[in-house]
């Protein structure tokens, strides 16, 4: 497939338009996604704070549940990607489509594990190969959401081919959101520099701090998350779309008899 220079400004403009016109509001859908993610995050935080106080079978059980929560978060993220694909196709994606990832949860989890292993192995060589590997496999989950019948390795191998010539462009798209990243970093900085110092060093303080941080970052994430995800989805669809055949110039066409 020939490499095309994708218009980042047009991709982001389309994402903003979809936020305004989608049949199921991306803002409201994201609010649901963030609320479910927050519930899982608070549960994980609670369990993590307990691991230092328990031993034996209880420790193993808590650790297992914490890992399970992380995997559930990956499946929810796949459901969110499915929603973004549907929005780009101008389909009505109801709120329950957030849980579409559970229909192929096994593949999502396997992809998460295998992809993580590959990136970790490349990262052992140096930082740069790890970053390149991250972008090399970045289309794999989109491939799986687009076609859940794919195998995990097939989704990864397709991503390797699809991202040839586009990894730098995708990095440029990510970099174009640096203003949003700085807003989130500033919120986290204020939390750690001011709010965190005022909270008690106890289980209640840990839980309250996690809730406050999630609410503060959520104020930015509620718009940034759909804006970013729809932009990346638009990039994926453009990068993997077949090239349109050149149009025939009818003015110079003369029929043959």
PDB file of C-alpha atoms in Angstrom:
ATOM      1  CA  UNK A   1       0.000   0.000   0.000  1.00  0.00           C
ATOM      2  CA  UNK A   2       1.514   3.374  -0.990  1.00  0.00           C
ATOM      3  CA  UNK A   3       2.442   5.745   1.813  1.00  0.00           C
ATOM      4  CA  UNK A   4       0.344   8.892   1.977  1.00  0.00           C
ATOM      5  CA  UNK A   5       0.946  12.076   3.929  1.00  0.00           C
ATOM      6  CA  UNK A   6      -2.058  12.336   6.228  1.00  0.00           C
ATOM      7  CA  UNK A   7      -3.453  15.740   7.163  1.00  0.00           C
ATOM      8  CA  UNK A   8      -3.318  15.980  10.974  1.00  0.00           C
ATOM      9  CA  UNK A   9      -5.351  19.184  11.011  1.00  0.00           C
ATOM     10  CA  UNK A  10      -8.132  17.547   8.972  1.00  0.00           C
ATOM     11  CA  UNK A  11      -8.078  14.472  11.234  1.00  0.00           C
ATOM     12  CA  UNK A  12      -8.457  16.595  14.362  1.00  0.00           C
ATOM     13  CA  UNK A  13     -11.109  18.758  12.723  1.00  0.00           C
ATOM     14  CA  UNK A  14     -13.137  15.664  11.854  1.00  0.00           C
ATOM     15  CA  UNK A  15     -12.812  14.424  15.455  1.00  0.00           C
ATOM     16  CA  UNK A  16     -14.176  17.718  16.794  1.00  0.00           C
ATOM     17  CA  UNK A  17     -17.047  17.549  14.312  1.00  0.00           C
ATOM     18  CA  UNK A  18     -17.884  13.994  15.397  1.00  0.00           C
ATOM     19  CA  UNK A  19     -17.948  15.091  19.036  1.00  0.00           C
ATOM     20  CA  UNK A  20     -20.623  17.613  18.102  1.00  0.00           C
ATOM     21  CA  UNK A  21     -22.676  15.468  15.719  1.00  0.00           C
ATOM     22  CA  UNK A  22     -22.420  11.820  16.863  1.00  0.00           C
ATOM     23  CA  UNK A  23     -25.819  10.227  17.452  1.00  0.00           C
ATOM     24  CA  UNK A  24     -24.704   9.152  20.934  1.00  0.00           C
ATOM     25  CA  UNK A  25     -22.678  11.964  22.502  1.00  0.00           C
ATOM     26  CA  UNK A  26     -18.965  11.091  22.866  1.00  0.00           C
ATOM     27  CA  UNK A  27     -18.861  13.352  25.931  1.00  0.00           C
ATOM     28  CA  UNK A  28     -21.617  11.417  27.700  1.00  0.00           C
ATOM     29  CA  UNK A  29     -20.205   8.090  26.517  1.00  0.00           C
ATOM     30  CA  UNK A  30     -16.795   9.071  27.854  1.00  0.00           C
ATOM     31  CA  UNK A  31     -18.371  10.057  31.162  1.00  0.00           C
ATOM     32  CA  UNK A  32     -19.724   6.511  31.467  1.00  0.00           C
ATOM     33  CA  UNK A  33     -16.332   5.073  30.491  1.00  0.00           C
ATOM     34  CA  UNK A  34     -14.511   7.240  33.036  1.00  0.00           C
ATOM     35  CA  UNK A  35     -17.035   6.404  35.775  1.00  0.00           C
ATOM     36  CA  UNK A  36     -16.622   2.649  35.267  1.00  0.00           C
ATOM     37  CA  UNK A  37     -12.842   3.051  35.011  1.00  0.00           C
ATOM     38  CA  UNK A  38     -12.837   5.104  38.223  1.00  0.00           C
ATOM     39  CA  UNK A  39     -14.739   2.390  40.073  1.00  0.00           C
ATOM     40  CA  UNK A  40     -12.211  -0.210  38.930  1.00  0.00           C
ATOM     41  CA  UNK A  41      -9.303   2.107  39.764  1.00  0.00           C
ATOM     42  CA  UNK A  42     -10.558   2.778  43.295  1.00  0.00           C
ATOM     43  CA  UNK A  43     -11.036  -0.939  43.879  1.00  0.00           C
ATOM     44  CA  UNK A  44      -7.512  -1.597  42.612  1.00  0.00           C
ATOM     45  CA  UNK A  45      -6.117   1.169  44.846  1.00  0.00           C
ATOM     46  CA  UNK A  46      -7.896  -0.291  47.857  1.00  0.00           C
ATOM     47  CA  UNK A  47      -6.519  -3.763  47.152  1.00  0.00           C
ATOM     48  CA  UNK A  48      -3.013  -2.437  46.497  1.00  0.00           C
ATOM     49  CA  UNK A  49      -2.978  -0.634  49.840  1.00  0.00           C
ATOM     50  CA  UNK A  50      -3.927  -3.895  51.550  1.00  0.00           C
ATOM     51  CA  UNK A  51      -1.140  -5.983  50.004  1.00  0.00           C
ATOM     52  CA  UNK A  52       1.401  -4.490  52.392  1.00  0.00           C
ATOM     53  CA  UNK A  53      -0.632  -5.586  55.414  1.00  0.00           C
ATOM     54  CA  UNK A  54      -1.558  -9.146  54.530  1.00  0.00           C
ATOM     55  CA  UNK A  55       0.421 -12.304  53.803  1.00  0.00           C
ATOM     56  CA  UNK A  56      -0.088 -15.847  52.590  1.00  0.00           C
ATOM     57  CA  UNK A  57      -3.154 -16.933  50.664  1.00  0.00           C
ATOM     58  CA  UNK A  58      -4.902 -13.626  51.230  1.00  0.00           C
ATOM     59  CA  UNK A  59      -1.985 -11.774  49.594  1.00  0.00           C
ATOM     60  CA  UNK A  60      -2.110 -14.064  46.544  1.00  0.00           C
ATOM     61  CA  UNK A  61      -5.890 -13.649  46.276  1.00  0.00           C
ATOM     62  CA  UNK A  62      -5.718  -9.862  46.463  1.00  0.00           C
ATOM     63  CA  UNK A  63      -2.906  -9.763  43.886  1.00  0.00           C
ATOM     64  CA  UNK A  64      -4.927 -11.979  41.545  1.00  0.00           C
ATOM     65  CA  UNK A  65      -7.977  -9.720  41.823  1.00  0.00           C
ATOM     66  CA  UNK A  66      -5.776  -6.675  41.155  1.00  0.00           C
ATOM     67  CA  UNK A  67      -4.452  -8.299  37.958  1.00  0.00           C
ATOM     68  CA  UNK A  68      -8.009  -9.208  36.932  1.00  0.00           C
ATOM     69  CA  UNK A  69      -9.094  -5.583  37.375  1.00  0.00           C
ATOM     70  CA  UNK A  70      -6.266  -4.450  35.102  1.00  0.00           C
ATOM     71  CA  UNK A  71      -7.346  -6.940  32.437  1.00  0.00           C
ATOM     72  CA  UNK A  72     -10.971  -5.806  32.724  1.00  0.00           C
ATOM     73  CA  UNK A  73      -9.780  -2.252  32.133  1.00  0.00           C
ATOM     74  CA  UNK A  74      -8.131  -3.376  28.895  1.00  0.00           C
ATOM     75  CA  UNK A  75     -11.386  -4.994  27.734  1.00  0.00           C
ATOM     76  CA  UNK A  76     -13.302  -1.797  28.530  1.00  0.00           C
ATOM     77  CA  UNK A  77     -10.731   0.195  26.538  1.00  0.00           C
ATOM     78  CA  UNK A  78     -11.366  -2.138  23.586  1.00  0.00           C
ATOM     79  CA  UNK A  79     -15.085  -1.423  23.904  1.00  0.00           C
ATOM     80  CA  UNK A  80     -14.332   2.300  23.822  1.00  0.00           C
ATOM     81  CA  UNK A  81     -12.289   1.818  20.635  1.00  0.00           C
ATOM     82  CA  UNK A  82     -15.209  -0.105  19.097  1.00  0.00           C
ATOM     83  CA  UNK A  83     -17.424   2.867  19.920  1.00  0.00           C
ATOM     84  CA  UNK A  84     -14.990   5.248  18.184  1.00  0.00           C
ATOM     85  CA  UNK A  85     -14.957   3.070  15.072  1.00  0.00           C
ATOM     86  CA  UNK A  86     -18.746   3.045  15.018  1.00  0.00           C
ATOM     87  CA  UNK A  87     -18.897   6.823  15.391  1.00  0.00           C
ATOM     88  CA  UNK A  88     -16.543   7.214  12.428  1.00  0.00           C
ATOM     89  CA  UNK A  89     -18.840   4.946  10.416  1.00  0.00           C
ATOM     90  CA  UNK A  90     -21.710   7.276  11.395  1.00  0.00           C
ATOM     91  CA  UNK A  91     -23.453   4.432  13.229  1.00  0.00           C
ATOM     92  CA  UNK A  92     -25.554   4.825  16.345  1.00  0.00           C
ATOM     93  CA  UNK A  93     -23.450   3.355  19.137  1.00  0.00           C
ATOM     94  CA  UNK A  94     -25.572   2.919  22.295  1.00  0.00           C
ATOM     95  CA  UNK A  95     -24.024   3.224  25.749  1.00  0.00           C
ATOM     96  CA  UNK A  96     -23.946  -0.540  26.198  1.00  0.00           C
ATOM     97  CA  UNK A  97     -21.472  -0.762  23.304  1.00  0.00           C
ATOM     98  CA  UNK A  98     -18.851   0.136  25.912  1.00  0.00           C
ATOM     99  CA  UNK A  99     -18.994  -3.532  26.857  1.00  0.00           C
ATOM    100  CA  UNK A 100     -18.629  -4.836  23.270  1.00  0.00           C
ATOM    101  CA  UNK A 101     -15.050  -5.784  24.065  1.00  0.00           C
ATOM    102  CA  UNK A 102     -16.319  -8.586  26.292  1.00  0.00           C
ATOM    103  CA  UNK A 103     -17.556 -10.444  23.195  1.00  0.00           C
ATOM    104  CA  UNK A 104     -13.901 -11.090  22.288  1.00  0.00           C
ATOM    105  CA  UNK A 105     -12.338 -10.499  25.711  1.00  0.00           C
ATOM    106  CA  UNK A 106     -10.020 -13.491  25.418  1.00  0.00           C
ATOM    107  CA  UNK A 107      -8.370 -12.051  22.310  1.00  0.00           C
ATOM    108  CA  UNK A 108      -8.132  -8.572  23.841  1.00  0.00           C
ATOM    109  CA  UNK A 109      -6.359  -9.947  26.905  1.00  0.00           C
ATOM    110  CA  UNK A 110      -4.077 -12.187  24.822  1.00  0.00           C
ATOM    111  CA  UNK A 111      -3.218  -9.240  22.579  1.00  0.00           C
ATOM    112  CA  UNK A 112      -2.451  -7.072  25.617  1.00  0.00           C
ATOM    113  CA  UNK A 113      -0.083  -9.720  27.019  1.00  0.00           C
ATOM    114  CA  UNK A 114       1.666 -10.642  23.746  1.00  0.00           C
ATOM    115  CA  UNK A 115       2.030  -7.012  22.681  1.00  0.00           C
ATOM    116  CA  UNK A 116       3.438  -6.134  26.099  1.00  0.00           C
ATOM    117  CA  UNK A 117       6.007  -8.948  25.835  1.00  0.00           C
ATOM    118  CA  UNK A 118       7.108  -7.855  22.360  1.00  0.00           C
ATOM    119  CA  UNK A 119       7.499  -4.214  23.422  1.00  0.00           C
ATOM    120  CA  UNK A 120       9.358  -5.224  26.588  1.00  0.00           C
ATOM    121  CA  UNK A 121      11.790  -7.351  24.578  1.00  0.00           C
ATOM    122  CA  UNK A 122      12.494  -4.521  22.146  1.00  0.00           C
ATOM    123  CA  UNK A 123      12.869  -2.101  25.079  1.00  0.00           C
ATOM    124  CA  UNK A 124      15.636  -4.307  26.494  1.00  0.00           C
ATOM    125  CA  UNK A 125      17.788  -3.302  23.512  1.00  0.00           C
ATOM    126  CA  UNK A 126      17.281   0.415  24.148  1.00  0.00           C
ATOM    127  CA  UNK A 127      14.549   2.983  24.699  1.00  0.00           C
ATOM    128  CA  UNK A 128      14.160   3.938  21.034  1.00  0.00           C
ATOM    129  CA  UNK A 129      13.476   0.383  19.740  1.00  0.00           C
ATOM    130  CA  UNK A 130      10.827   0.031  22.457  1.00  0.00           C
ATOM    131  CA  UNK A 131       9.112   3.229  21.337  1.00  0.00           C
ATOM    132  CA  UNK A 132       9.241   2.130  17.702  1.00  0.00           C
ATOM    133  CA  UNK A 133       7.747  -1.242  18.672  1.00  0.00           C
ATOM    134  CA  UNK A 134       4.939   0.543  20.526  1.00  0.00           C
ATOM    135  CA  UNK A 135       3.983   2.363  17.338  1.00  0.00           C
ATOM    136  CA  UNK A 136       4.557  -0.735  15.191  1.00  0.00           C
ATOM    137  CA  UNK A 137       1.848  -2.610  17.084  1.00  0.00           C
ATOM    138  CA  UNK A 138      -0.408   0.384  17.740  1.00  0.00           C
ATOM    139  CA  UNK A 139      -2.983  -0.647  15.094  1.00  0.00           C
ATOM    140  CA  UNK A 140      -3.372  -4.186  16.441  1.00  0.00           C
ATOM    141  CA  UNK A 141      -6.278  -3.463  18.792  1.00  0.00           C
ATOM    142  CA  UNK A 142      -8.022  -1.353  16.148  1.00  0.00           C
ATOM    143  CA  UNK A 143      -7.682  -4.312  13.759  1.00  0.00           C
ATOM    144  CA  UNK A 144      -9.240  -6.603  16.344  1.00  0.00           C
ATOM    145  CA  UNK A 145     -12.114  -4.181  16.972  1.00  0.00           C
ATOM    146  CA  UNK A 146     -12.631  -3.826  13.233  1.00  0.00           C
ATOM    147  CA  UNK A 147     -12.657  -7.606  12.743  1.00  0.00           C
ATOM    148  CA  UNK A 148     -12.947  -9.675  15.964  1.00  0.00           C
ATOM    149  CA  UNK A 149     -12.531 -12.877  13.943  1.00  0.00           C
ATOM    150  CA  UNK A 150      -8.837 -12.091  13.484  1.00  0.00           C
ATOM    151  CA  UNK A 151      -6.271 -14.019  15.473  1.00  0.00           C
ATOM    152  CA  UNK A 152      -4.001 -12.168  17.870  1.00  0.00           C
ATOM    153  CA  UNK A 153      -0.844 -12.708  15.819  1.00  0.00           C
ATOM    154  CA  UNK A 154      -2.697 -11.811  12.627  1.00  0.00           C
ATOM    155  CA  UNK A 155      -3.800  -8.503  14.174  1.00  0.00           C
ATOM    156  CA  UNK A 156      -0.210  -7.795  15.248  1.00  0.00           C
ATOM    157  CA  UNK A 157       1.284  -8.750  11.879  1.00  0.00           C
ATOM    158  CA  UNK A 158      -1.244  -6.596  10.056  1.00  0.00           C
ATOM    159  CA  UNK A 159      -0.311  -3.699  12.300  1.00  0.00           C
ATOM    160  CA  UNK A 160       3.372  -4.179  11.432  1.00  0.00           C
ATOM    161  CA  UNK A 161       2.541  -3.842   7.742  1.00  0.00           C
ATOM    162  CA  UNK A 162      -0.034  -1.076   8.138  1.00  0.00           C
ATOM    163  CA  UNK A 163       2.242   1.207  10.166  1.00  0.00           C
ATOM    164  CA  UNK A 164       5.112   1.096   7.677  1.00  0.00           C
ATOM    165  CA  UNK A 165       5.723   4.734   6.782  1.00  0.00           C
ATOM    166  CA  UNK A 166       3.095   5.955   9.257  1.00  0.00           C
ATOM    167  CA  UNK A 167       4.827   5.570  12.639  1.00  0.00           C
ATOM    168  CA  UNK A 168       6.418   9.015  12.405  1.00  0.00           C
ATOM    169  CA  UNK A 169       3.150  10.587  11.292  1.00  0.00           C
ATOM    170  CA  UNK A 170       1.288   8.942  14.169  1.00  0.00           C
ATOM    171  CA  UNK A 171       3.931  10.218  16.589  1.00  0.00           C
ATOM    172  CA  UNK A 172       3.386  13.682  15.127  1.00  0.00           C
ATOM    173  CA  UNK A 173      -0.356  13.366  15.727  1.00  0.00           C
ATOM    174  CA  UNK A 174       0.258  12.368  19.351  1.00  0.00           C
ATOM    175  CA  UNK A 175       2.689  15.252  19.754  1.00  0.00           C
ATOM    176  CA  UNK A 176       0.084  17.706  18.458  1.00  0.00           C
ATOM    177  CA  UNK A 177      -1.894  17.072  21.651  1.00  0.00           C
ATOM    178  CA  UNK A 178       0.966  18.240  23.864  1.00  0.00           C
ATOM    179  CA  UNK A 179      -1.121  21.144  25.169  1.00  0.00           C
ATOM    180  CA  UNK A 180      -3.651  18.684  26.612  1.00  0.00           C
ATOM    181  CA  UNK A 181      -0.859  16.586  28.130  1.00  0.00           C
ATOM    182  CA  UNK A 182       0.518  19.680  29.848  1.00  0.00           C
ATOM    183  CA  UNK A 183      -2.889  20.468  31.327  1.00  0.00           C
ATOM    184  CA  UNK A 184      -3.107  16.962  32.821  1.00  0.00           C
ATOM    185  CA  UNK A 185       0.493  17.177  34.092  1.00  0.00           C
ATOM    186  CA  UNK A 186      -0.288  20.538  35.707  1.00  0.00           C
ATOM    187  CA  UNK A 187      -3.334  19.048  37.456  1.00  0.00           C
ATOM    188  CA  UNK A 188      -1.257  16.124  38.733  1.00  0.00           C
ATOM    189  CA  UNK A 189       1.458  18.563  39.852  1.00  0.00           C
ATOM    190  CA  UNK A 190      -1.011  20.651  41.848  1.00  0.00           C
ATOM    191  CA  UNK A 191      -2.441  17.491  43.389  1.00  0.00           C
ATOM    192  CA  UNK A 192       0.941  16.104  44.428  1.00  0.00           C
ATOM    193  CA  UNK A 193       2.347  19.470  45.511  1.00  0.00           C
ATOM    194  CA  UNK A 194      -0.645  20.770  47.445  1.00  0.00           C
ATOM    195  CA  UNK A 195      -3.600  18.444  47.935  1.00  0.00           C
ATOM    196  CA  UNK A 196      -1.643  15.258  48.660  1.00  0.00           C
ATOM    197  CA  UNK A 197       0.286  16.920  51.488  1.00  0.00           C
ATOM    198  CA  UNK A 198      -2.984  17.777  53.230  1.00  0.00           C
ATOM    199  CA  UNK A 199      -4.363  14.239  53.218  1.00  0.00           C
ATOM    200  CA  UNK A 200      -3.779  11.836  56.134  1.00  0.00           C
ATOM    201  CA  UNK A 201      -1.369   8.954  55.578  1.00  0.00           C
ATOM    202  CA  UNK A 202      -3.989   6.267  56.057  1.00  0.00           C
ATOM    203  CA  UNK A 203      -6.219   3.952  54.048  1.00  0.00           C
ATOM    204  CA  UNK A 204      -8.949   6.609  54.022  1.00  0.00           C
ATOM    205  CA  UNK A 205      -6.452   9.241  52.924  1.00  0.00           C
ATOM    206  CA  UNK A 206      -5.214   7.042  50.064  1.00  0.00           C
ATOM    207  CA  UNK A 207      -8.748   6.384  48.832  1.00  0.00           C
ATOM    208  CA  UNK A 208      -9.778  10.037  49.150  1.00  0.00           C
ATOM    209  CA  UNK A 209      -6.648  11.141  47.319  1.00  0.00           C
ATOM    210  CA  UNK A 210      -7.282   8.725  44.454  1.00  0.00           C
ATOM    211  CA  UNK A 211     -10.852   9.968  44.146  1.00  0.00           C
ATOM    212  CA  UNK A 212      -9.811  13.631  44.156  1.00  0.00           C
ATOM    213  CA  UNK A 213      -7.107  13.036  41.536  1.00  0.00           C
ATOM    214  CA  UNK A 214      -9.535  11.106  39.301  1.00  0.00           C
ATOM    215  CA  UNK A 215     -12.121  13.891  39.527  1.00  0.00           C
ATOM    216  CA  UNK A 216      -9.565  16.613  38.779  1.00  0.00           C
ATOM    217  CA  UNK A 217      -8.025  14.853  35.778  1.00  0.00           C
ATOM    218  CA  UNK A 218     -11.513  13.815  34.662  1.00  0.00           C
ATOM    219  CA  UNK A 219     -12.385  17.469  34.109  1.00  0.00           C
ATOM    220  CA  UNK A 220      -9.858  17.478  31.253  1.00  0.00           C
ATOM    221  CA  UNK A 221     -10.277  13.840  30.224  1.00  0.00           C
ATOM    222  CA  UNK A 222     -14.010  14.150  29.599  1.00  0.00           C
ATOM    223  CA  UNK A 223     -13.226  16.127  26.430  1.00  0.00           C
ATOM    224  CA  UNK A 224      -9.624  15.116  25.776  1.00  0.00           C
ATOM    225  CA  UNK A 225     -10.333  11.353  25.752  1.00  0.00           C
ATOM    226  CA  UNK A 226     -12.922  11.367  22.912  1.00  0.00           C
ATOM    227  CA  UNK A 227     -11.002  14.070  21.035  1.00  0.00           C
ATOM    228  CA  UNK A 228      -7.764  12.079  21.157  1.00  0.00           C
ATOM    229  CA  UNK A 229      -9.320   8.638  20.559  1.00  0.00           C
ATOM    230  CA  UNK A 230     -11.462   9.773  17.628  1.00  0.00           C
ATOM    231  CA  UNK A 231      -8.410  11.467  16.108  1.00  0.00           C
ATOM    232  CA  UNK A 232      -6.285   8.323  16.408  1.00  0.00           C
ATOM    233  CA  UNK A 233      -9.176   6.263  15.032  1.00  0.00           C
ATOM    234  CA  UNK A 234      -9.458   8.633  12.075  1.00  0.00           C
ATOM    235  CA  UNK A 235      -5.723   8.294  11.478  1.00  0.00           C
ATOM    236  CA  UNK A 236      -5.997   4.496  11.562  1.00  0.00           C
ATOM    237  CA  UNK A 237      -8.891   4.471   9.088  1.00  0.00           C
ATOM    238  CA  UNK A 238      -7.067   6.778   6.673  1.00  0.00           C
ATOM    239  CA  UNK A 239      -3.780   4.890   6.922  1.00  0.00           C
ATOM    240  CA  UNK A 240      -5.432   1.528   6.265  1.00  0.00           C
ATOM    241  CA  UNK A 241      -7.941   2.655   3.635  1.00  0.00           C
ATOM    242  CA  UNK A 242      -7.293   1.372   0.097  1.00  0.00           C
ATOM    243  CA  UNK A 243      -6.071   4.016  -2.289  1.00  0.00           C
ATOM    244  CA  UNK A 244      -8.826   5.418  -4.487  1.00  0.00           C
ATOM    245  CA  UNK A 245      -8.304   4.707  -8.185  1.00  0.00           C
ATOM    246  CA  UNK A 246      -7.577   7.815 -10.260  1.00  0.00           C
ATOM    247  CA  UNK A 247     -10.622   9.340 -11.881  1.00  0.00           C
ATOM    248  CA  UNK A 248     -10.827   9.103 -15.651  1.00  0.00           C
ATOM    249  CA  UNK A 249     -10.812  12.392 -17.483  1.00  0.00           C
ATOM    250  CA  UNK A 250     -14.011  12.131 -19.490  1.00  0.00           C
ATOM    251  CA  UNK A 251     -13.224  15.269 -21.481  1.00  0.00           C
ATOM    252  CA  UNK A 252     -10.407  13.447 -23.266  1.00  0.00           C
ATOM    253  CA  UNK A 253     -12.309  10.191 -23.645  1.00  0.00           C
ATOM    254  CA  UNK A 254     -13.316   9.151 -27.115  1.00  0.00           C
ATOM    255  CA  UNK A 255     -15.286   5.941 -27.614  1.00  0.00           C
ATOM    256  CA  UNK A 256     -13.872   3.295 -29.830  1.00  0.00           C
ATOM    257  CA  UNK A 257     -16.045   1.537 -32.456  1.00  0.00           C
TER     258      UNK A 257
END
